[in-house]
Coordinates of C-alpha atoms and ligand atoms in Angstrom, one line a residue:
M1 CA -22.3 -53.0 -25.3
T2 CA -22.9 -49.8 -27.1
V3 CA -25.9 -48.5 -28.9
L4 CA -26.3 -45.5 -31.2
I5 CA -29.0 -43.1 -30.1
E6 CA -30.6 -40.4 -32.3
I7 CA -31.5 -37.1 -30.8
K8 CA -34.3 -35.4 -32.7
V9 CA -36.1 -32.1 -32.5
P10 CA -39.0 -32.8 -30.2
D11 CA -42.7 -31.8 -30.7
V12 CA -42.6 -28.1 -29.8
G13 CA -46.1 -27.4 -30.6
N14 CA -47.0 -27.1 -34.4
V15 CA -44.0 -24.8 -35.1
A16 CA -43.0 -25.2 -38.6
E17 CA -39.7 -23.6 -38.5
I18 CA -37.2 -23.5 -35.6
D19 CA -34.0 -21.6 -35.9
V20 CA -30.7 -23.3 -34.6
V21 CA -29.1 -20.4 -32.8
E22 CA -26.2 -22.3 -31.2
V23 CA -24.7 -25.6 -31.4
L24 CA -22.7 -26.6 -28.4
I25 CA -21.3 -29.9 -29.3
Q26 CA -19.0 -31.5 -32.0
A27 CA -18.3 -35.0 -33.0
G28 CA -16.3 -36.7 -30.4
D29 CA -17.5 -34.7 -27.4
V30 CA -18.4 -36.6 -24.4
V31 CA -21.7 -35.4 -23.1
A32 CA -23.6 -36.0 -19.9
L33 CA -27.3 -36.8 -19.5
E34 CA -29.3 -33.6 -19.9
Q35 CA -26.3 -31.6 -21.1
T36 CA -27.4 -28.9 -23.5
L37 CA -26.6 -29.7 -27.0
A38 CA -28.1 -26.9 -28.9
T39 CA -30.1 -23.8 -28.4
L40 CA -33.2 -23.5 -30.7
E41 CA -35.5 -20.6 -31.1
T42 CA -38.9 -20.0 -32.6
D43 CA -40.7 -16.7 -33.1
K44 CA -41.9 -16.7 -29.6
A45 CA -39.4 -18.6 -27.4
S46 CA -36.0 -20.0 -27.1
M47 CA -35.1 -23.4 -25.7
D48 CA -32.1 -25.5 -24.8
L49 CA -32.0 -29.0 -26.4
P50 CA -30.7 -31.5 -23.6
S51 CA -29.2 -34.7 -24.4
S52 CA -31.4 -37.6 -23.6
V53 CA -28.5 -39.9 -22.9
A54 CA -24.8 -39.8 -21.7
G55 CA -22.2 -40.9 -24.3
T56 CA -20.1 -39.6 -27.0
I57 CA -21.3 -37.5 -29.9
Q58 CA -20.8 -39.5 -33.1
Q59 CA -22.1 -36.9 -35.6
V60 CA -23.7 -33.5 -35.4
Y61 CA -26.3 -32.9 -38.1
I62 CA -27.1 -29.1 -37.6
K63 CA -25.2 -25.8 -37.4
P64 CA -26.1 -22.3 -36.4
G65 CA -28.5 -20.6 -38.9
D66 CA -30.1 -24.0 -39.9
K67 CA -33.9 -24.3 -40.0
V68 CA -35.2 -27.3 -38.3
S69 CA -38.6 -28.8 -37.5
E70 CA -40.1 -31.4 -35.3
G71 CA -38.3 -34.7 -35.9
S72 CA -35.1 -33.2 -37.5
L73 CA -32.1 -35.1 -36.5
I74 CA -29.8 -33.1 -34.3
A75 CA -26.9 -35.5 -33.4
T76 CA -26.3 -39.2 -32.8
V77 CA -24.7 -40.3 -29.6
L78 CA -22.8 -43.6 -28.8
A79 CA -24.0 -44.7 -25.4
N80 CA -23.4 -47.6 -23.2
E81 CA -26.4 -49.9 -23.1
E82 CA -26.6 -49.7 -19.4
Q83 CA -26.8 -45.8 -19.5
V84 CA -29.8 -45.8 -21.7
V85 CA -32.7 -45.7 -19.2
I86 CA -36.2 -46.9 -19.8
A87 CA -38.7 -44.3 -18.8
A88 CA -42.3 -43.6 -19.8
P89 CA -42.6 -41.3 -22.8
T90 CA -43.9 -38.0 -22.0
Q91 CA -45.2 -35.1 -24.0
P92 CA -42.6 -32.3 -24.1
D93 CA -43.7 -29.1 -22.4
A94 CA -45.2 -26.5 -24.7
I95 CA -43.2 -23.5 -25.5
A96 CA -44.2 -20.0 -24.2
T97 CA -46.5 -18.2 -26.6
D98 CA -47.6 -15.1 -24.8
A99 CA -44.3 -13.4 -23.7
P100 CA -42.6 -11.8 -26.6
V101 CA -39.3 -13.2 -25.4
T102 CA -39.1 -15.9 -22.9
D103 CA -37.2 -19.1 -22.4
A104 CA -39.4 -21.9 -22.3
P105 CA -39.0 -25.4 -21.3
V106 CA -38.9 -28.0 -23.9
A107 CA -38.3 -31.6 -24.1
A108 CA -36.4 -33.5 -26.6
K109 CA -38.0 -36.2 -28.3
A110 CA -37.2 -39.6 -26.9
P111 CA -34.1 -40.9 -28.5
E112 CA -34.4 -43.8 -30.6
P113 CA -31.7 -46.6 -30.6
V114 CA -30.6 -47.5 -34.1
K115 CA -28.8 -50.7 -35.0
P116 CA -30.1 -52.5 -32.0
T117 CA -27.2 -54.9 -31.3
P118 CA -28.3 -56.9 -29.5
E119 CA -31.7 -55.7 -28.5
P120 CA -31.2 -52.4 -26.9
K121 CA -33.2 -52.0 -23.8
A122 CA -34.6 -48.9 -23.6
V123 CA -35.0 -45.7 -25.0
E124 CA -37.3 -43.0 -24.3
R125 CA -36.6 -40.8 -21.4
T126 CA -38.3 -37.7 -20.1
Q127 CA -36.4 -34.6 -20.5
S128 CA -36.7 -31.8 -17.9
P129 CA -34.6 -28.9 -18.9
D130 CA -34.1 -25.9 -16.7
V131 CA -36.9 -23.6 -16.7
T132 CA -35.8 -20.0 -16.9
T133 CA -37.6 -16.9 -17.3
G134 CA -36.7 -13.2 -17.3
K135 CA -36.7 -10.2 -19.4
A136 CA -33.4 -10.6 -21.0
H137 CA -33.3 -12.5 -24.3
A138 CA -31.0 -15.4 -23.5
S139 CA -31.3 -19.2 -23.6
P140 CA -31.1 -21.2 -20.4
S141 CA -27.6 -22.4 -21.2
V142 CA -26.4 -18.7 -21.7
R143 CA -28.0 -17.8 -18.5
L144 CA -26.4 -20.7 -16.8
F145 CA -22.9 -19.6 -18.1
A146 CA -23.6 -16.0 -17.0
R147 CA -24.7 -17.2 -13.4
E148 CA -21.4 -19.3 -13.2
L149 CA -19.5 -16.0 -13.9
G150 CA -21.7 -14.0 -11.6
V151 CA -23.2 -12.0 -14.4
D152 CA -26.7 -10.8 -14.3
V153 CA -27.9 -11.2 -17.9
A154 CA -30.4 -8.4 -17.4
K155 CA -27.3 -5.9 -17.2
I156 CA -26.5 -7.0 -20.8
K157 CA -28.8 -4.7 -22.6
T158 CA -28.8 -6.2 -26.1
G159 CA -27.1 -9.3 -27.5
S160 CA -25.4 -9.9 -30.8
G161 CA -27.7 -12.7 -31.7
R162 CA -30.9 -12.6 -33.8
K163 CA -33.4 -10.1 -32.5
G164 CA -30.8 -8.9 -29.7
R165 CA -30.5 -12.4 -28.2
I166 CA -27.8 -12.6 -25.7
L167 CA -25.1 -15.2 -26.8
K168 CA -22.2 -16.6 -24.8
D169 CA -19.9 -14.2 -26.5
D170 CA -22.0 -11.4 -25.1
V171 CA -21.6 -12.5 -21.7
K172 CA -17.8 -12.9 -22.2
N173 CA -17.5 -9.4 -23.7
F174 CA -19.6 -8.0 -20.8
V175 CA -17.1 -9.6 -18.3
K176 CA -14.1 -8.2 -20.3
K177 CA -15.7 -4.7 -20.3
V178 CA -16.2 -4.7 -16.6
M179 CA -12.8 -6.0 -16.0
V180 CA -11.2 -3.2 -18.1
E181 CA -13.4 -0.5 -16.5
G182 CA -12.5 -1.8 -13.0
V183 CA -8.8 -1.6 -13.8
A184 CA -9.3 1.9 -15.0
G185 CA -11.2 2.9 -11.9
G186 CA -14.7 2.3 -13.1
A187 CA -15.9 -1.0 -11.3
G188 CA -19.5 -0.2 -12.0
I189 CA -19.2 3.3 -10.6
P190 CA -20.9 5.7 -13.1
S191 CA -18.3 7.6 -15.1
I192 CA -18.4 11.3 -15.4
P193 CA -19.8 12.3 -18.8
A194 CA -17.5 13.9 -21.5
V195 CA -18.6 17.6 -22.0
D196 CA -18.0 19.8 -24.9
F197 CA -16.6 23.0 -23.5
T198 CA -16.4 24.9 -26.8
P199 CA -19.7 26.8 -26.5
F200 CA -18.4 28.3 -23.3
G201 CA -15.2 29.7 -24.6
E202 CA -11.7 28.9 -25.9
T203 CA -10.0 25.8 -24.6
E204 CA -6.6 24.0 -25.0
I205 CA -5.6 20.3 -24.5
Q206 CA -2.7 19.7 -22.3
K207 CA -1.5 16.1 -22.0
L208 CA -1.1 14.8 -18.4
S209 CA 2.6 14.0 -17.5
K210 CA 3.4 10.3 -17.1
I211 CA 3.9 10.8 -13.2
K212 CA 0.4 12.5 -13.0
R213 CA -1.3 9.7 -15.0
L214 CA 0.4 6.9 -12.8
T215 CA -0.2 8.9 -9.6
G216 CA -3.8 9.4 -10.6
Q217 CA -4.4 5.7 -11.2
N218 CA -2.8 4.8 -7.9
L219 CA -4.7 7.4 -6.0
N220 CA -8.0 6.1 -7.7
R221 CA -7.3 2.6 -6.6
V222 CA -6.6 3.6 -3.0
W223 CA -9.6 5.8 -2.9
L224 CA -11.8 2.9 -4.0
N225 CA -10.2 0.3 -1.9
L226 CA -9.5 1.9 1.5
P227 CA -11.9 3.1 4.0
M228 CA -10.0 6.2 5.1
V229 CA -10.3 8.3 8.1
T230 CA -8.5 11.7 8.6
Y231 CA -8.0 12.9 12.2
H232 CA -6.8 16.4 12.8
D233 CA -4.8 17.9 15.6
E234 CA -2.2 20.4 16.4
A235 CA 1.3 20.1 18.0
D236 CA 2.8 22.9 20.1
I237 CA 6.2 23.4 18.4
T238 CA 7.3 26.6 20.1
D239 CA 10.2 25.1 21.9
L240 CA 11.2 23.0 19.0
E241 CA 11.1 26.1 16.6
A242 CA 13.4 27.9 19.1
F243 CA 15.8 25.0 19.2
R244 CA 15.7 24.7 15.3
N245 CA 16.4 28.5 14.8
A246 CA 19.4 28.1 17.3
L247 CA 20.7 25.2 15.3
N248 CA 20.4 27.0 12.1
A249 CA 22.0 30.0 13.4
E250 CA 25.1 28.0 14.2
K251 CA 25.3 26.9 10.6
A252 CA 27.9 28.5 8.3
K253 CA 26.5 30.5 5.3
G254 CA 25.5 28.2 2.6
E255 CA 25.3 25.2 4.8
L256 CA 22.1 23.1 4.6
K257 CA 19.4 24.5 7.0
I258 CA 17.3 22.1 9.1
T259 CA 13.5 22.4 8.4
G260 CA 10.9 21.3 11.0
L261 CA 10.0 18.4 8.8
M262 CA 13.2 16.4 10.0
F263 CA 11.7 16.5 13.5
V264 CA 8.4 15.4 12.2
I265 CA 10.1 12.5 10.8
K266 CA 11.8 11.6 13.9
A267 CA 8.7 12.1 16.0
L268 CA 6.9 9.7 13.6
V269 CA 9.4 7.0 13.8
A270 CA 9.3 7.1 17.6
A271 CA 5.4 6.9 17.6
M272 CA 5.7 4.0 15.0
Q273 CA 8.0 2.1 17.4
Q274 CA 5.4 2.6 20.1
F275 CA 2.4 1.7 17.8
P276 CA 3.5 -1.2 15.5
S277 CA 0.4 -1.4 13.6
F278 CA 1.1 2.0 12.0
N279 CA 4.4 0.3 10.6
A280 CA 2.4 -2.4 8.9
S281 CA 0.6 -3.5 5.7
L282 CA -2.5 -5.4 5.4
S283 CA -1.9 -8.9 3.7
A284 CA -3.5 -9.3 0.3
D285 CA -6.2 -11.5 1.6
G286 CA -7.1 -9.0 4.3
E287 CA -6.6 -11.7 7.1
S288 CA -3.4 -10.5 8.7
L289 CA -1.0 -7.6 9.3
I290 CA 2.5 -7.7 8.0
L291 CA 4.5 -5.9 10.6
K292 CA 7.7 -4.2 9.5
K293 CA 10.9 -4.1 11.6
Y294 CA 12.4 -1.3 9.6
F295 CA 11.5 2.4 9.5
N296 CA 11.5 3.9 6.0
I297 CA 9.6 7.2 5.7
G298 CA 8.4 8.4 2.3
I299 CA 8.2 12.1 1.7
A300 CA 5.9 13.5 -0.8
V301 CA 7.8 15.9 -3.0
D302 CA 6.2 18.4 -5.4
T303 CA 7.9 18.6 -8.7
P304 CA 7.1 20.3 -12.0
N305 CA 5.9 17.0 -13.4
G306 CA 3.6 16.0 -10.4
L307 CA 4.0 14.4 -7.1
V308 CA 6.6 11.7 -6.3
V309 CA 7.4 10.0 -3.0
P310 CA 11.2 9.3 -2.3
V311 CA 11.9 7.1 0.6
L312 CA 14.4 7.9 3.5
R313 CA 15.5 4.5 4.4
N314 CA 16.2 3.4 8.1
A315 CA 15.1 6.9 9.4
N316 CA 15.3 5.6 12.9
S317 CA 19.1 5.2 12.7
K318 CA 19.8 8.5 11.0
S319 CA 20.5 11.8 12.6
I320 CA 18.5 15.0 11.9
N321 CA 21.4 16.4 9.8
E322 CA 21.7 13.0 7.9
L323 CA 18.1 13.2 7.2
A324 CA 18.1 16.7 6.1
V325 CA 21.1 16.0 3.7
E326 CA 19.3 12.9 2.3
L327 CA 16.0 14.7 1.7
A328 CA 17.7 17.6 0.0
E329 CA 19.4 15.3 -2.3
K330 CA 16.4 13.1 -3.2
S331 CA 14.0 16.1 -3.6
E332 CA 16.5 17.8 -5.9
K333 CA 16.8 14.4 -7.9
A334 CA 12.9 14.2 -7.8
R335 CA 12.6 17.8 -9.3
L336 CA 15.1 16.8 -12.0
G337 CA 13.2 13.7 -12.7
K338 CA 16.2 11.5 -11.8
L339 CA 14.8 9.4 -9.0
L340 CA 15.2 5.7 -9.7
P341 CA 12.4 3.3 -8.9
A342 CA 14.5 2.0 -6.0
D343 CA 14.5 5.4 -4.4
M344 CA 10.6 5.3 -4.1
Q345 CA 10.3 1.7 -2.9
G346 CA 10.0 0.2 0.5
G347 CA 8.3 3.1 2.3
C348 CA 6.5 2.2 5.7
L349 CA 4.6 5.6 6.3
T350 CA 4.5 8.9 4.3
V351 CA 4.6 12.5 5.3
S352 CA 2.9 15.0 3.0
S353 CA 4.0 18.5 4.1
L354 CA 2.5 21.5 2.6
G355 CA 3.8 23.6 5.4
G356 CA 6.2 25.6 3.2
I357 CA 3.1 26.8 1.2
G358 CA 0.5 27.3 3.5
G359 CA -2.8 25.7 4.7
T360 CA -4.6 24.9 8.0
A361 CA -5.7 21.3 7.4
F362 CA -6.1 18.8 4.4
T363 CA -7.0 15.2 4.0
P364 CA -4.1 13.4 2.5
I365 CA -4.7 10.0 0.8
V366 CA -2.9 6.9 2.2
N367 CA 0.0 5.6 0.1
A368 CA -1.1 2.0 0.1
P369 CA 0.0 -0.5 0.9
E370 CA 1.1 1.8 3.8
V371 CA -1.7 2.1 6.4
A372 CA -1.4 5.7 7.3
I373 CA 0.0 9.2 6.0
L374 CA 0.7 12.4 8.0
G375 CA -0.3 15.7 6.5
V376 CA 1.5 18.8 7.7
T377 CA 0.4 22.4 7.1
R378 CA 1.6 25.7 8.1
A379 CA 2.5 26.4 11.7
K380 CA 0.9 29.4 13.1
M381 CA 1.4 31.5 16.2
Q382 CA -1.9 31.1 18.3
P383 CA -3.2 32.2 21.7
V384 CA -3.3 29.1 23.9
W385 CA -5.0 28.9 27.3
N386 CA -2.5 27.5 29.8
G387 CA -4.9 27.3 32.6
E388 CA -4.3 30.8 33.8
E389 CA -3.8 33.0 30.8
F390 CA -3.5 33.0 27.0
V391 CA 0.1 32.5 25.8
P392 CA 1.4 32.8 22.4
R393 CA 2.3 29.3 21.1
L394 CA 3.5 28.1 17.7
M395 CA 1.0 25.5 16.7
L396 CA 1.6 22.9 13.9
P397 CA -1.4 21.4 12.3
L398 CA -1.2 17.7 11.7
D399 CA -3.6 15.6 9.6
L400 CA -3.4 11.8 10.0
T401 CA -5.2 9.7 7.5
Y402 CA -5.4 6.1 8.3
D403 CA -6.8 2.8 6.7
H404 CA -9.7 2.1 9.1
R405 CA -9.5 -1.6 8.4
V406 CA -6.2 -1.7 10.3
I407 CA -6.4 1.3 12.6
D408 CA -9.3 2.2 14.9
G409 CA -10.1 5.7 15.9
A410 CA -8.7 5.5 19.4
E411 CA -5.5 4.0 18.2
G412 CA -5.2 6.8 15.6
A413 CA -5.8 9.5 18.3
R414 CA -3.3 7.8 20.7
F415 CA -0.8 7.7 17.9
M416 CA -1.2 11.4 17.1
A417 CA -1.0 12.2 20.8
A418 CA 2.4 10.6 20.9
V419 CA 3.5 12.4 17.8
K420 CA 2.4 15.7 19.5
Q421 CA 4.2 14.8 22.7
Y422 CA 7.5 14.2 20.8
L423 CA 7.3 17.4 18.8
G424 CA 6.3 19.2 22.0
D425 CA 9.3 18.2 23.7
I426 CA 11.9 16.6 21.6
R427 CA 14.0 15.4 24.6
R428 CA 11.6 12.5 24.8
L429 CA 13.0 11.3 21.7
L430 CA 16.1 10.3 23.7
L431 CA 14.1 8.2 26.0
Ligands
LIG501 N1 5.1 25.7 8.9 C1 5.8 26.8 8.7 N2 6.8 27.0 7.9 C2 7.3 25.8 7.2 C3 6.5 24.5 7.4 C4 5.4 24.5 8.4 N3 4.9 23.4 8.6 N4 7.1 23.7 6.7 C5 8.2 24.3 6.0 N5 8.1 25.5 6.3 C6 9.1 26.5 6.0 C7 10.5 26.0 6.0 O1 10.9 26.1 7.3 C8 11.2 26.7 4.9 O2 11.5 28.1 5.5 P1 12.6 29.0 5.2 O3 12.6 29.1 3.7 O4 12.3 30.1 6.1 O5 13.8 28.1 5.6 C9 10.1 26.9 3.8 O6 8.9 26.7 4.5 C10 10.2 26.0 2.8 O7 10.4 24.6 3.2 P2 10.5 23.4 2.2 O8 9.2 23.1 1.8 O9 11.5 23.8 1.1 O10 11.1 22.3 3.1 P3 10.5 21.1 3.9 O11 11.6 20.5 4.6 O12 9.6 21.6 4.8 O13 9.9 20.3 2.8 C11 9.5 19.0 0.8 C12 10.5 19.6 1.8 C13 10.2 18.2 -0.2 C14 8.5 18.2 1.5 C15 8.7 20.2 0.2 O14 9.8 21.0 -0.5 C16 7.7 19.7 -0.7 O15 7.9 19.4 -1.9 N6 6.4 20.0 -0.3 C17 5.2 19.6 -1.1 C18 4.7 18.3 -0.7 C19 3.4 18.1 -1.4 O16 3.2 18.6 -2.6 N7 2.5 17.4 -0.7 C20 1.1 17.3 -1.2 C21 0.9 15.9 -1.4 S1 -0.8 15.7 -1.4 O17 -1.3 15.9 -2.9

């Protein structure tokens, strides 16, 4: 048997005019007991009006902007007779009067069954809406909604409702803003304020190239997501350099010369074979390592439009000469802006070599989802103590940045020691 229950504005303590701020139901909605039907507001407080019964909304009698008072009909609910519980009528809690803006508890007036067919049991039921307080001007239902989304309403400075009241839409907009800023690299991090430079002198606006913009976004993402450590060391490449010079001397005029970078690639691949966690990516959930059985090395190439990273595939099975030819082709393509996306995909580990320019050390940023990057700066002849005397040795500075979630410090140091050993005596690459 069903009964029709009227939900009315309860006694909120001699308040003549109560504003209807939000109406959360419409005819046909199925509502649960104590589900918020509407948000009302007086000069001093806001309140959620809960349903005193579970059932189906038959008709809604209010809309946002209406003014109501005690006894005004809010809605009628069609309920099962069994669901209408008898309870002792209680006085609703008084609304807050002191605080300028406070959410106060309020009780809906006991529902009254109409058309009692046959005699409805029951009717009145105590309401105990959530009590919420706080400085932000928002109703309990909006606070609940914000809590469900993990939003602290206090962070929403002002709402778009009357007197700055925070509405559901304000919570949604806040979430959207955080998402957009997060993608742009903000993620709650204070942005650098815009500065007007004109008082200091003449300026000119130069648009960033597409490569620079995309690289910037990627670097920002990596910087914010990866706990990175950079480990510095030097490899003794005196003998390697002598061998390389001898090789290049054999080459005919105009033939492609071999740079030290090719040996660095080979040493790196050998070390990756020894330390598989360097040839890996962390799974998206951060729970496992994806170990790769192929050895593709990315090489950072400086181009007029910005930095690009072509990938030398299967570097383990290519000769030094083959790698040199492939890098020459790919870096030429890169500088002409002719690299295809496929040329830059599938890298396992990246080398960033500034050695042709200079430097003593730097801290390269990992090219995620790779877990490490090797930086190389300019080799320099240095006096090295051999136990008896200082001898001149050509030392190559190496900088290994790694994702500390995957690689710990000792492993990083051991990996670097292996790279140094291969570069110090390249015969070891044959072993
Ligand atoms: N120490 C001393 N000399 C070095 C050296 C080093 N570590 N590395 C290269 N050189 C020498 C080379 O032997 C070559 O000498 P010659 O002219 O006498 O033959 C000269 O410097 C130029 O080398 P190169 O840079 O053309 O060749 P490479 O194979 O070493 O590097 C490439 C190729 C594509 C990596 C490089 O041209 C390049 O673009 N580097 C910049 C990468 C970059 O911007 N990284 C920064 C990323 S982080 O923001």
